[in-house]
Amino acid sequence: MSDNAPGDLLILLAFAFNLLAAIGFLLAARGKRDLVNLARKSYNFFTVITALAVAYLFYLFFTHNYAIKYVYEYSDSSLSFFYLMSAFWAGQEGTYLLWLFLNALFGYIIIRSGNNYRNWAMVVFTSINLFFLLILMKLSPFAMLDHRPADGAGLNPLLQDPWMVIHPPIIFVGYAMAGVPYAIAMAALIVGDFSQWLKKVFPWVAITALMLAAGNILGGYWAYKTLGWGGYWAWDPVENSSFIPWFASLALLHGMIIERRSGALRKTNMLLTSFVFVLVVYGTFLTRSGVLADFSVHSFVDLGINQYLVGFLVFYVLLTLVLFVPRIKKLGHVPLKYNFYNREFIIFSAMVLLFLFSVVVLFWTSLPILSGLFSDEPRAADLATYNDFALPFAIVFSLLLTVSPFLNFNSYIPRNWKRKLTATVLVAAVVGFGLFYFFFDAGLAFAGVFTLVLTGLTMYLFKSDLIRSIAPSIIVFTLVIIASALLNIDSYLYIFFFATAAMAVTANLLSVFSFLPGRWKIMGGQLTHLGFGLMIIGVLASSAFAVDQKLVLPRGDAGQAYGLSVSYNGMQNNISFPKNKLLLSYEEQGEVVDIEPQLYFSERLNGIMRKPYIQRNVLYDLYFSPEQVQELHEHDGLVLTKGERTKLEDYHFTFKGFEMPEHGSGSEMTVVADIDLEYNGNVSNIRPAVAISTGPGGRETTDLPAQFGDDNQYTVSINRIIADQGAVSLIIPGLAESGPPDRLILAITRKPVINLVWIGTTLILLGTLIVFIRRRLEMTA
């Protein structure tokens, strides 16, 4: 039996049992309740068989079975245990099998807690499994080569990083989990019962958002510490394919909060649940169809499954429409409370903002496809395009985050609010216009003073708990503007960005403290918002105010950067050696620290790979990124091979060989280079030498130079004896100088407050986890 037979047989059996489970759940949903047991047992068999297929592929990797095409393409005998494990999901075939396995496990969420939605939800969910099984039958991870190579092609060196062992599985947990709320939502539409749907899907939407967030954050951190370009997010289309469903799931979470409180937005939430899942499928098409091969460094090539991916996408879009449109009236309608002083309105505004941002990113990500429909030369959006709309979005979102912690769901309408609000807005507009038109050149400190005056006026007009609550945030806003003046930040947008983000951080930090210690289970939203505020401050500050300095370091020399003396001492191996390390050191306050960034040529990727060194500090990172090592061809002086006649200006040198005169002591030896020198038709002999002695202090070399030229104007010394080539390297000051063999081009970037990015993203994950815990407890209550 061939090595691929067990794996292909397991895929076929998984297909058969999943199909049988789908039929069983379908018939049970249509009234034949006695078939539920058959459907469950079939699904159990499907799960076990899928797990066996996963285990068998791991077995093929760990036994180095290079007759299997997938094993050959993504591993070799040099890989460690963990990187052999991560090779499983390094290519398309393995990731589809991983996704199927996670789907198999998550199906039990529906089986155990789906209640009256269970049977129809499992019909939808098993149909998702069928698509993956069809893909695996077409694109089998167990396909064989026509021969058995001695070793594998190896794993992409960029993926040989601890973070890439866990990053892809986490992303695929998010992808697979998105199918659970979708299946339950479709079941609710089929059954026509919406009384329990929100309670059933809420925690799984939260865990989808959590896993997608974790995957995006880990991917960004991996890029920062591994790729050497100094960033962590490049708006690459493949990066966006997981970013878009994350933000869409955040929009959905906000909509579900409103529905749970008042019953509003049920139709919207149904569609958003479908939208998140469809975005996952669409992202799979974008990254794995090859349509972005010219626009993304992460894109997979087309492996002949595009028709499956398109069919996958179209089927679930049509299924959503077919089930949703005829049942619009049954979904009911509860009006939203459009009151600015109600938290429901703020949450709705955040939901709309998150959704619109997702759609805009989706549009720019899809631009290569859309432009290709109307042009022979498709194009992609550049980095500036994304940043230009992301910055205003962050400002508006920060304003919402500032107010939301201090509002409640009970409508609060102050007396004569229209007149007071109108007066406040007019004062703000007049003062704001005056500030920036008349006083900007005099310094933004004026803006700070007037902002304090405006704060006091607003508090007087309203005299409300809301205004008193957000007063600390407004004071922080003012202080940030004053600080901006002192730091000479001359971008209005940047100033407003930092000020509003600082307000959001202050408001949510105060709110988080108010929940501690006894009410931590209900502070998930505020903790997430606090993390978001810190993150966006870190993102802009570490990029807009980063300072770059480039050093050109000949081997053995040092350069100065940011108060450090940085030295380049050569390479551990050579540029073609895998993971070749550069030998660098820097001196700071008398302490010398050795660092080893990597620079090497990868045959697999046919390009130069760079891995930076990061000096971490509380307030900033120093990012050492090697760009290239340049060979210096004149470093060896004058190299003469035995019998070779070499011209240097008006002199002709002929190296006749080495002589080693005898010495009385065996611890001393002299090596003489016998050289004929021709100048203006006259031939003379010069004999530079080196004396080598070995004593208690070790080996010592003494230079014995020779002289030539008019009035012995030139001195010739032996620089290096190249014994294996029968050659000698000479130094002749004024004629043939010696220098270093190479030099390093090193970029060092100072990234201020970048730790806020990692602190903020960690708080986002922790806050989302708390949301999941709370909604899961409510589900089981």
Short mmCIF file of C-alpha atoms in Angstrom, two decimals, residues 635-646 648 653-660 670-676 686-690 692 701 703-706 716-732 736-738:
data_model
loop_
_atom_site.label_atom_id
_atom_site.label_comp_id
_atom_site.label_asym_id
_atom_site.label_seq_id
_atom_site.Cartn_x
_atom_site.Cartn_y
_atom_site.Cartn_z
CA HIS A 635 40.93 45.49 0.84
CA ASP A 636 43.86 43.09 0.26
CA GLY A 637 46.41 45.56 -1.09
CA LEU A 638 48.54 44.07 -3.90
CA VAL A 639 48.03 40.31 -4.30
CA LEU A 640 50.77 38.45 -6.23
CA THR A 641 50.62 34.82 -7.33
CA LYS A 642 53.82 32.86 -7.87
CA GLY A 643 55.21 33.45 -11.37
CA GLU A 644 52.66 36.16 -12.17
CA ARG A 645 53.87 39.53 -13.46
CA THR A 646 51.71 42.42 -12.20
CA LEU A 648 51.22 48.82 -10.60
CA PHE A 653 56.24 42.99 -9.81
CA THR A 654 57.03 39.29 -10.27
CA PHE A 655 56.60 37.01 -7.27
CA LYS A 656 59.15 34.17 -7.38
CA GLY A 657 58.10 32.36 -4.22
CA PHE A 658 58.61 32.10 -0.48
CA GLU A 659 61.92 31.47 1.29
CA MET A 660 62.27 30.31 4.88
CA THR A 670 61.12 33.89 9.09
CA VAL A 671 59.11 33.90 5.85
CA VAL A 672 60.58 35.94 2.98
CA ALA A 673 58.73 36.92 -0.18
CA ASP A 674 61.20 36.87 -3.09
CA ILE A 675 60.06 39.52 -5.59
CA ASP A 676 61.68 40.90 -8.75
CA ILE A 686 63.07 43.21 -2.95
CA ARG A 687 62.58 40.84 -0.05
CA PRO A 688 59.90 41.83 2.46
CA ALA A 689 59.52 39.31 5.29
CA VAL A 690 57.76 38.46 8.52
CA ILE A 692 57.21 34.53 13.60
CA THR A 701 54.62 38.31 14.38
CA ASP A 703 57.04 42.81 10.19
CA LEU A 704 60.34 43.11 8.25
CA PRO A 705 59.58 45.52 5.40
CA ALA A 706 61.64 46.28 2.29
CA VAL A 716 56.55 47.24 1.11
CA SER A 717 55.28 44.91 3.85
CA ILE A 718 53.65 41.50 3.86
CA ASN A 719 49.96 41.89 4.70
CA ARG A 720 48.93 38.25 4.43
CA ILE A 721 50.39 34.94 3.28
CA ILE A 722 47.86 33.07 1.15
CA ALA A 723 49.45 29.64 1.41
CA ASP A 724 46.69 27.58 -0.24
CA GLN A 725 46.99 29.70 -3.41
CA GLY A 726 50.75 30.18 -3.34
CA ALA A 727 50.21 33.91 -3.20
CA VAL A 728 51.15 36.87 -1.05
CA SER A 729 49.28 40.08 -0.18
CA LEU A 730 51.46 43.21 0.05
CA ILE A 731 50.84 46.66 1.51
CA ILE A 732 52.60 49.56 -0.21
CA ALA A 736 48.49 49.59 -2.69
CA GLU A 737 46.62 50.21 0.54
CA SER A 738 44.98 47.59 2.75
#
